[in-house]
Amino acid sequence: MAEMRSTSQTSKHQRQPAGADADPVVVALRLELGASAVLTGADAQGRSAGIWRNDSVQAKAIVRPTSTAEVASVMRICTTFDQPIVAHGGLTGLVASGITNPDEIALSLERMTAIEEVHELDRTMVVQSGAILQVVQETAEQHGLMFPLDLGARGSCTIGGNLSTNAGGNRVVRYGMARDMVLGLEVVLADGTVLSSMNRMIKNNAGFDLKQLFVGTEGSLGIITRAVLRLREAPAKRATMLVGIESFDKLGKFLKQFDGSTGGTLSAFEVLWNNFYTLVTSEPATQQPPLAQDMPYYVLVETIGSDNAAAEEALAEALEQSLIVDAVLVQNEAQRQNLWAIRDDVEQCFRYAPVYTFDVSLRLSCMEAYVDEVNARLKKAFVNADIRNFTFGHLGDGNLHFLVSVGAGVEECAATREGVERCVYEPLAAIEGSISGEHGIGLEKKPWLSISRTPIEIALMRQLKLTLDPKGLLNRGKIFDV
Ligand SMILES: Cc1cc2nc3c(=O)[nH]c(=O)nc-3n(C[C@H](O)[C@H](O)[C@H](O)COP(=O)(O)OP(=O)(O)OC[C@H]3O[C@@H](n4cnc5c(N)ncnc54)[C@H](O)[C@@H]3O)c2cc1C
């Protein structure tokens, strides 16, 4: 590594660069990685701070390493200068966990996107952490295999971001979350140590499974640089349908009946409350409603490993038991894409901006009463406001999304946000629900962490953080204060 020295040590005769360019960390990073690897000024600050955000990146610099060795050098330099740093993947995270302040450095994985290896027999893929999820999915398909993780942000989010947030998505009911799809990890620790835990086996109980420390911890314990992903056989059969249901009670019964009838092949059970379905199937949204808009609930159901004949049989049984009112079963790939486009058209909700987004998790048996309580609390807290709570979610996993709009008449400010959050989060305490099913904590949910975690759990999280990152450089102030 190049020698580091403070600017006060440089010769008086040397010309001093201005602003961030003169910062000793930036100077050291440029010496080590080359000028083009470190963006400052307009090159850095012109970037969006994240999807669905209106602000731009506020950082001293954005550093863009190309290899694990370079990430390790970056971390060594940051440790030497006590420089806080935040990893950036695709910036599609929804809880402000990738936000930097002007004194921080962003470490972008955008130049570490390689798919290094696909092993068809072992059913593994080795990738650099900046690889885009959709590229990983498509590469697996080209080898007759499948990487089951799937979410609406697939075209922009990265494997490193997916693992750091332990992303959920559309197929959790069948394949689990991101942590269930990774066999090995390579991570750079805060002091620049490279932890190589690139296990390629499904079973390995030789001591602690250290990789799981870095999954779902939002870049606060280390920078993920490479991963061994577990692949599955590409499905020969698949069935996708939309179903209309008249009560919440029948929704739960239909989930059990359909899952049982299709022999464990259920891979998605995405419920759309009427207000969300109507929004995304009415103009100016581009999708037409496949079923009339008069049902309280709609479910996008998908199976992987069973075909339309099995689905038809299960649906007929559900109709006979009066669990469902109506259903459409897709007949080709274009129809399948259209159904998923309805589910994924979340951005329609932003017509009612400002919109506050939530991803709570709770037992199915508590869900109907919980949703009623949230809506009642919102009405009470924002009397006379034009409240809309667009509701949908991965119901098969007990994970619900609310996109809450309080209407243009209510001022958009911290107090409004807190008022909405109170309505959503407080009722979770009594039913032991979680304030986050999949998006994580970041800055947005930090004040509410104690609803879902005990003081002892939070104290142990702090201890782990201090052990792995004693200077608190990685994603400082996110999740909890150390
Ligand atoms: C339309 C849409 C749909 C979505 N649907 C879902 C969904 O169904 N399920 C779901 O779980 N999420 C969903 N999300 C949220 C988001 O896409 C996920 O959280 C995703 O995993 C973030 O990946 P990213 O690469 O964009 O990470 P970023 O947003 O860049 O970062 C997220 C966090 O991970 C850290 N990080 C990123 N890369 C690394 C790394 N290499 N090493 C260490 N830390 C790192 C960052 O510091 C930050 O704390 C959705 C978002 C959008 C916009």
XYZ file of C-alpha atoms and ligand atoms in Angstrom:
535
model
C 0.000 0.000 0.000
C 1.258 3.529 -0.722
C 2.569 5.528 2.205
C -0.069 7.717 3.823
C 0.622 11.141 5.240
C -1.485 14.108 6.259
C -1.707 17.186 3.977
C 0.233 19.218 6.563
C 3.213 16.994 5.737
C 3.122 17.746 1.995
C 5.613 20.225 0.592
C 4.608 23.899 0.630
C 5.596 24.065 -3.015
C 3.073 21.424 -4.072
C -0.244 22.818 -5.337
C -3.096 21.944 -2.941
C -6.231 20.580 -4.587
C -9.507 22.121 -3.387
C -12.313 20.689 -1.228
C -12.703 16.932 -1.034
C -9.828 16.465 -3.457
C -7.473 17.769 -0.771
C -8.858 15.501 1.922
C -6.088 13.146 3.109
C -8.297 10.062 2.801
C -9.224 10.958 -0.759
C -5.594 11.615 -1.587
C -4.598 8.253 -0.087
C -7.387 6.397 -1.891
C -6.388 7.947 -5.226
C -2.760 7.045 -4.688
C -3.738 3.464 -3.954
C -6.531 2.832 -6.508
C -5.883 5.433 -9.188
C -7.720 8.703 -9.845
C -10.628 7.245 -11.828
C -11.599 4.958 -8.940
C -12.446 7.859 -6.644
C -15.227 10.270 -7.587
C -15.599 13.644 -5.868
C -17.506 16.880 -6.453
C -20.187 16.838 -9.114
C -19.185 13.329 -10.251
C -20.169 11.995 -6.827
C -22.922 14.351 -5.763
C -24.787 14.259 -9.068
C -25.838 10.699 -8.307
C -29.262 9.829 -6.956
C -29.163 8.747 -3.304
C -31.462 5.857 -4.118
C -34.493 4.606 -5.940
C -37.734 6.408 -5.020
C -35.693 9.206 -3.355
C -35.543 12.840 -4.470
C -32.139 13.668 -2.975
C -28.649 13.041 -4.305
C -25.585 11.425 -2.740
C -23.944 13.554 -0.040
C -20.501 12.041 0.431
C -16.911 13.153 0.625
C -16.183 10.723 -2.204
C -17.422 7.589 -3.941
C -14.722 4.957 -4.200
C -15.123 2.213 -6.813
C -12.756 -0.716 -6.269
C -12.436 -3.485 -8.862
C -11.274 -6.389 -6.680
C -11.316 -7.783 -3.174
C -7.710 -6.687 -2.740
C -8.714 -3.124 -3.571
C -11.652 -3.246 -1.132
C -9.195 -4.418 1.530
C -6.900 -1.468 0.728
C -9.845 0.936 0.982
C -10.744 -0.433 4.396
C -7.154 -0.240 5.628
C -6.974 3.404 4.578
C -10.345 4.167 6.200
C -9.195 2.511 9.434
C -5.964 4.493 9.444
C -7.867 7.767 9.056
C -10.893 6.776 11.230
C -12.989 7.343 8.126
C -16.638 6.172 8.199
C -17.751 4.324 5.073
C -21.004 2.989 3.601
C -21.299 0.205 1.008
C -23.424 0.924 -2.058
C -24.997 -1.808 -4.167
C -27.859 -0.915 -6.504
C -29.280 1.652 -4.022
C -32.750 0.111 -4.224
C -32.947 -0.366 -0.452
C -36.051 1.188 1.089
C -34.969 2.045 4.646
C -32.225 4.660 4.070
C -29.495 2.215 5.022
C -27.243 3.305 2.158
C -27.468 7.013 2.947
C -24.151 8.814 3.483
C -23.485 12.182 5.065
C -20.976 14.692 3.620
C -18.178 13.427 5.877
C -18.562 9.794 4.830
C -17.212 7.784 1.934
C -19.420 5.583 -0.195
C -17.891 2.332 -1.421
C -19.687 1.367 -4.608
C -19.496 -2.239 -5.857
C -20.414 -1.130 -9.400
C -17.094 -2.291 -10.870
C -17.248 -5.718 -9.189
C -19.978 -7.383 -11.257
C -18.277 -10.532 -12.561
C -20.004 -13.909 -12.745
C -16.885 -15.926 -12.071
C -18.166 -19.478 -12.412
C -21.299 -21.571 -12.913
C -20.966 -25.205 -11.895
C -23.855 -27.249 -13.328
C -23.172 -30.434 -11.367
C -22.568 -28.726 -8.038
C -25.412 -26.315 -8.825
C -23.420 -23.314 -7.636
C -22.540 -19.899 -9.015
C -19.626 -17.754 -7.844
C -20.159 -14.017 -8.278
C -18.676 -10.708 -7.268
C -21.054 -8.874 -5.006
C -21.878 -6.063 -7.447
C -23.515 -8.550 -9.871
C -27.079 -7.498 -10.679
C -29.752 -9.960 -9.525
C -31.407 -10.208 -12.947
C -28.064 -11.012 -14.608
C -27.549 -13.783 -12.053
C -31.055 -15.148 -12.719
C -30.546 -15.084 -16.501
C -27.094 -16.666 -16.279
C -28.522 -19.512 -14.207
C -31.284 -20.005 -16.813
C -28.704 -20.252 -19.618
C -27.298 -23.282 -17.761
C -30.718 -24.929 -17.247
C -30.683 -23.833 -13.605
C -32.497 -21.298 -11.438
C -31.479 -18.763 -8.814
C -34.789 -18.494 -6.969
C -34.443 -15.033 -5.380
C -36.812 -12.661 -7.170
C -38.040 -9.158 -6.398
C -39.388 -6.110 -8.196
C -36.001 -4.333 -8.137
C -34.283 -7.294 -9.875
C -32.931 -5.123 -12.724
C -31.001 -2.800 -10.386
C -30.324 -4.502 -7.059
C -27.070 -6.398 -6.492
C -26.270 -9.718 -4.865
C -24.238 -7.883 -2.200
C -27.254 -5.704 -1.412
C -29.591 -8.702 -1.466
C -27.424 -10.561 1.026
C -26.754 -7.541 3.213
C -30.502 -6.947 3.507
C -31.391 -10.668 3.560
C -33.874 -9.884 0.787
C -37.139 -11.798 0.662
C -39.233 -11.248 -2.422
C -41.715 -13.360 -4.302
C -40.674 -16.960 -3.645
C -39.877 -17.091 0.066
C -42.736 -19.488 0.809
C -40.897 -22.108 -1.255
C -37.173 -21.265 -1.222
C -36.661 -19.080 1.852
C -34.885 -15.752 1.979
C -31.527 -14.654 0.571
C -29.724 -16.251 3.523
C -31.066 -19.652 2.410
C -29.605 -19.249 -1.083
C -25.989 -18.531 -0.210
C -23.413 -21.205 0.535
C -20.289 -19.122 0.938
C -19.132 -15.542 1.303
C -16.000 -13.486 1.061
C -16.064 -10.403 3.268
C -13.651 -7.578 3.944
C -13.696 -6.570 7.593
C -13.402 -3.013 8.876
C -9.634 -3.271 9.359
C -9.069 -4.658 5.854
C -8.840 -8.331 6.836
C -10.236 -10.583 4.102
C -12.457 -13.299 5.549
C -12.768 -16.011 2.922
C -15.610 -18.343 3.756
C -16.319 -19.463 0.177
C -17.940 -22.764 1.157
C -19.519 -24.646 -1.776
C -21.333 -27.362 0.137
C -24.939 -27.470 1.282
C -23.953 -29.121 4.526
C -21.046 -27.848 6.590
C -21.325 -27.865 10.353
C -17.639 -27.396 11.058
C -17.961 -24.763 13.753
C -19.779 -21.444 13.423
C -21.395 -20.543 10.107
C -19.698 -17.141 10.015
C -21.193 -16.024 6.724
C -24.585 -15.583 8.368
C -23.121 -12.750 10.473
C -22.971 -10.639 7.331
C -26.371 -11.594 5.915
C -29.094 -9.133 6.886
C -26.740 -6.868 8.843
C -26.946 -4.060 6.265
C -23.227 -3.604 5.679
C -22.566 -2.828 9.332
C -20.150 -5.715 10.016
C -18.180 -6.056 6.766
C -18.159 -5.491 3.007
C -19.319 -8.535 1.041
C -17.073 -8.913 -1.996
C -17.887 -12.371 -3.423
C -20.473 -15.086 -2.859
C -21.142 -18.728 -3.679
C -24.835 -18.968 -4.571
C -26.917 -22.122 -4.408
C -28.785 -22.879 -7.646
C -31.763 -25.156 -8.273
C -32.906 -27.054 -11.345
C -34.872 -24.845 -13.728
C -38.555 -25.685 -13.356
C -40.042 -27.820 -16.105
C -43.554 -26.934 -14.987
C -45.058 -23.758 -13.668
C -48.570 -22.441 -13.175
C -49.604 -18.845 -12.463
C -53.090 -17.577 -11.645
C -55.061 -14.713 -10.164
C -57.829 -15.554 -7.729
C -60.632 -13.423 -6.236
C -61.585 -14.044 -2.580
C -64.432 -12.582 -0.532
C -63.110 -12.653 3.057
C -59.834 -12.743 4.975
C -60.891 -15.934 6.673
C -61.192 -17.653 3.282
C -57.829 -16.240 2.218
C -56.072 -18.209 4.991
C -58.114 -21.326 4.305
C -57.374 -21.104 0.571
C -53.622 -20.822 1.288
C -53.701 -24.053 3.285
C -55.972 -25.905 0.846
C -54.039 -24.871 -2.292
C -50.611 -25.537 -0.761
C -51.734 -28.996 0.328
C -53.422 -29.857 -2.982
C -50.401 -28.891 -5.088
C -48.017 -31.006 -3.025
C -45.574 -28.387 -1.713
C -44.991 -26.718 -5.105
C -46.539 -23.391 -4.062
C -43.888 -20.730 -4.722
C -45.791 -17.431 -4.516
C -48.901 -16.332 -2.671
C -49.078 -12.585 -3.198
C -52.204 -10.913 -1.869
C -53.518 -7.603 -3.176
C -56.131 -5.785 -1.138
C -58.909 -4.272 -3.246
C -57.554 -0.697 -3.028
C -54.151 -1.737 -4.396
C -55.615 -3.998 -7.114
C -58.018 -1.297 -8.278
C -55.226 1.290 -8.387
C -52.857 -0.837 -10.468
C -55.535 -2.022 -12.911
C -57.165 1.370 -13.604
C -55.893 4.168 -15.856
C -53.330 5.701 -15.939
C -51.880 2.288 -14.919
C -51.383 0.294 -18.099
C -52.614 -3.139 -16.979
C -56.240 -4.227 -17.485
C -58.042 -5.990 -14.601
C -58.062 -9.761 -15.349
C -60.862 -10.132 -12.751
C -63.593 -7.563 -11.965
C -62.588 -5.017 -9.318
C -65.319 -5.951 -6.832
C -63.548 -8.501 -4.606
C -62.025 -7.506 -1.231
C -58.905 -9.604 -1.921
C -56.976 -10.928 -4.925
C -54.145 -13.452 -4.810
C -51.447 -13.949 -7.391
C -50.614 -17.625 -6.938
C -47.693 -19.406 -8.579
C -46.435 -22.964 -8.418
C -43.035 -24.180 -9.535
C -42.868 -27.878 -10.325
C -46.550 -28.474 -11.022
C -48.539 -27.528 -14.111
C -51.895 -25.999 -15.095
C -53.659 -29.360 -14.789
C -52.699 -29.620 -11.101
C -53.612 -25.970 -10.550
C -57.001 -26.449 -12.231
C -57.732 -29.386 -9.968
C -56.765 -27.410 -6.843
C -58.803 -24.392 -7.965
C -61.855 -26.586 -8.698
C -61.599 -28.009 -5.180
C -61.343 -24.466 -3.744
C -64.407 -23.368 -5.754
C -66.354 -26.387 -4.554
C -65.503 -25.493 -0.942
C -66.504 -21.849 -1.670
C -63.035 -20.639 -0.657
C -62.635 -18.611 -3.841
C -65.075 -16.736 -6.075
C -63.271 -16.578 -9.396
C -59.872 -17.312 -10.971
C -57.879 -16.858 -14.162
C -55.070 -19.248 -15.013
C -52.390 -17.992 -17.406
C -51.875 -19.913 -20.638
C -48.592 -18.469 -21.862
C -45.516 -16.516 -20.814
C -46.895 -13.140 -21.940
C -49.946 -13.568 -19.710
C -47.688 -14.576 -16.817
C -45.596 -11.416 -17.261
C -48.792 -9.314 -17.323
C -49.996 -10.753 -14.018
C -46.654 -10.083 -12.364
C -46.612 -6.577 -13.872
C -49.829 -5.880 -11.947
C -48.262 -7.029 -8.696
C -45.043 -5.107 -9.339
C -46.602 -1.769 -10.357
C -46.111 -0.336 -6.868
C -45.079 3.033 -8.244
C -48.750 3.826 -9.005
C -49.064 4.572 -5.271
C -46.693 7.522 -5.646
C -49.471 9.413 -7.448
C -50.625 10.042 -3.876
C -47.216 11.227 -2.606
C -45.933 11.625 -0.009
C -46.256 7.916 0.644
C -44.811 6.143 3.677
C -43.737 2.541 2.988
C -43.815 -0.396 5.406
C -42.959 -4.106 5.345
C -44.240 -5.551 8.593
C -44.243 -9.242 9.420
C -46.703 -11.109 11.635
C -48.551 -14.345 12.111
C -51.355 -14.951 9.652
C -53.732 -15.628 12.539
C -53.279 -12.007 13.757
C -53.300 -10.296 10.381
C -56.905 -9.320 9.745
C -57.367 -7.719 13.164
C -53.984 -5.993 12.865
C -54.792 -4.415 9.485
C -58.154 -3.218 10.837
C -56.432 -1.705 13.853
C -53.818 0.106 11.755
C -56.523 1.584 9.535
C -58.605 2.645 12.539
C -55.568 4.270 14.169
C -54.666 6.122 10.953
C -58.209 7.508 10.699
C -58.107 8.631 14.318
C -54.630 10.159 14.111
C -55.330 12.051 10.888
C -58.932 13.221 11.285
C -60.340 14.790 8.096
C -57.267 13.709 6.108
C -57.581 11.873 2.809
C -55.985 8.658 4.144
C -55.171 5.837 1.745
C -53.445 2.676 2.891
C -52.566 0.636 -0.186
C -52.075 -2.881 1.141
C -50.488 -5.922 -0.479
C -47.822 -8.424 0.378
C -46.163 -11.784 0.465
C -48.969 -13.272 2.526
C -47.652 -16.806 2.274
C -44.714 -15.560 4.393
C -46.777 -13.396 6.756
C -45.170 -10.277 5.255
C -47.370 -7.263 4.509
C -46.614 -4.003 2.711
C -48.471 -0.787 3.474
C -48.006 2.281 1.316
C -49.711 4.964 3.356
C -50.706 8.341 1.930
C -52.207 10.943 4.248
C -53.235 13.179 1.333
C -51.994 16.530 0.122
C -53.719 18.438 2.963
C -51.320 17.153 5.664
C -47.879 18.689 5.904
C -45.035 16.368 4.887
C -42.703 16.549 7.886
C -41.020 14.419 10.547
C -44.074 14.635 12.806
C -46.363 13.287 10.080
C -43.995 10.409 9.395
C -43.764 9.600 13.080
C -47.556 9.754 13.414
C -48.011 7.238 10.588
C -45.242 4.995 11.924
C -46.817 4.987 15.368
C -50.108 3.719 13.892
C -48.340 0.910 12.018
C -45.686 -0.176 14.505
C -47.221 0.159 17.947
C -49.888 -2.552 17.499
C -47.144 -5.030 16.539
C -45.779 -5.141 20.085
C -48.761 -6.986 21.554
C -48.792 -9.620 18.802
C -44.996 -10.113 18.690
C -44.786 -8.966 15.095
C -41.751 -7.501 13.346
C -41.306 -3.927 12.132
C -39.409 -5.381 9.164
C -40.103 -8.580 7.278
C -37.477 -7.977 4.615
C -36.293 -4.388 4.029
C -34.259 -4.053 7.239
C -33.850 -1.171 9.694
C -31.414 1.384 8.242
C -32.130 4.877 9.525
C -35.860 4.784 8.929
C -36.873 2.141 11.426
C -34.108 2.643 13.961
C -36.344 4.434 16.501
C -38.704 1.449 16.486
C -36.230 -1.441 16.797
C -37.159 -2.128 20.416
C -40.675 -3.120 19.349
C -39.264 -6.234 17.715
C -36.043 -6.918 19.631
C -35.410 -7.210 23.378
C -32.801 -5.069 25.195
C -30.611 -8.166 25.531
C -30.814 -8.898 21.813
C -29.872 -5.289 21.004
C -27.009 -5.355 23.534
C -25.589 -8.492 21.880
C -25.891 -6.870 18.445
C -23.874 -3.924 19.801
C -21.235 -6.267 21.217
C -20.844 -8.033 17.866
C -20.557 -4.689 16.102
C -17.841 -3.524 18.511
C -15.929 -6.781 18.105
C -15.895 -6.696 14.309
C -15.781 -2.931 13.817
C -14.331 -1.384 17.002
C -14.069 2.098 15.489
C -17.653 1.974 14.249
C -16.667 2.863 10.683
C -19.053 0.669 8.716
C -22.502 2.141 8.138
C -22.205 4.236 11.297
C -25.454 5.064 13.074
C -27.602 2.657 11.067
C -29.796 0.013 12.768
C -28.778 1.216 16.279
C -26.303 3.585 17.916
C -23.232 1.868 19.275
C -39.531 -1.912 -6.794
C -38.866 -2.495 -5.586
C -39.263 -3.745 -5.125
C -38.636 -4.310 -4.007
N -39.058 -5.529 -3.583
C -38.443 -6.108 -2.545
C -38.853 -7.400 -2.109
O -39.803 -7.984 -2.620
N -38.168 -7.967 -1.088
C -37.111 -7.331 -0.483
O -36.522 -7.906 0.444
N -36.725 -6.094 -0.858
C -37.355 -5.471 -1.874
N -36.960 -4.232 -2.269
C -35.871 -3.536 -1.546
C -34.455 -3.688 -2.174
O -34.532 -3.949 -3.537
C -33.674 -4.780 -1.474
O -33.425 -4.374 -0.143
C -32.324 -5.124 -2.140
O -31.849 -6.318 -1.560
C -31.256 -4.048 -1.998
O -30.185 -4.342 -2.872
P -29.224 -3.177 -3.401
O -28.130 -3.773 -4.195
O -30.023 -2.133 -4.101
O -28.636 -2.621 -2.032
P -28.417 -1.112 -1.558
O -29.718 -0.397 -1.521
O -27.340 -0.482 -2.339
O -27.905 -1.351 -0.064
C -28.736 -1.890 0.908
C -27.919 -2.117 2.194
O -26.950 -3.116 1.968
C -25.632 -2.596 2.150
N -24.785 -3.179 1.098
C -24.968 -3.141 -0.240
N -24.017 -3.864 -0.855
C -23.215 -4.357 0.119
C -22.042 -5.177 0.123
N -21.506 -5.645 -1.008
N -21.479 -5.473 1.314
C -21.998 -5.012 2.472
N -23.098 -4.236 2.519
C -23.694 -3.917 1.363
C -25.766 -1.091 2.046
O -24.762 -0.427 2.790
C -27.132 -0.882 2.634
O -27.046 -0.884 4.026
C -37.599 -3.613 -3.352
C -37.204 -2.352 -3.815
C -37.833 -1.792 -4.910
C -37.386 -0.449 -5.384
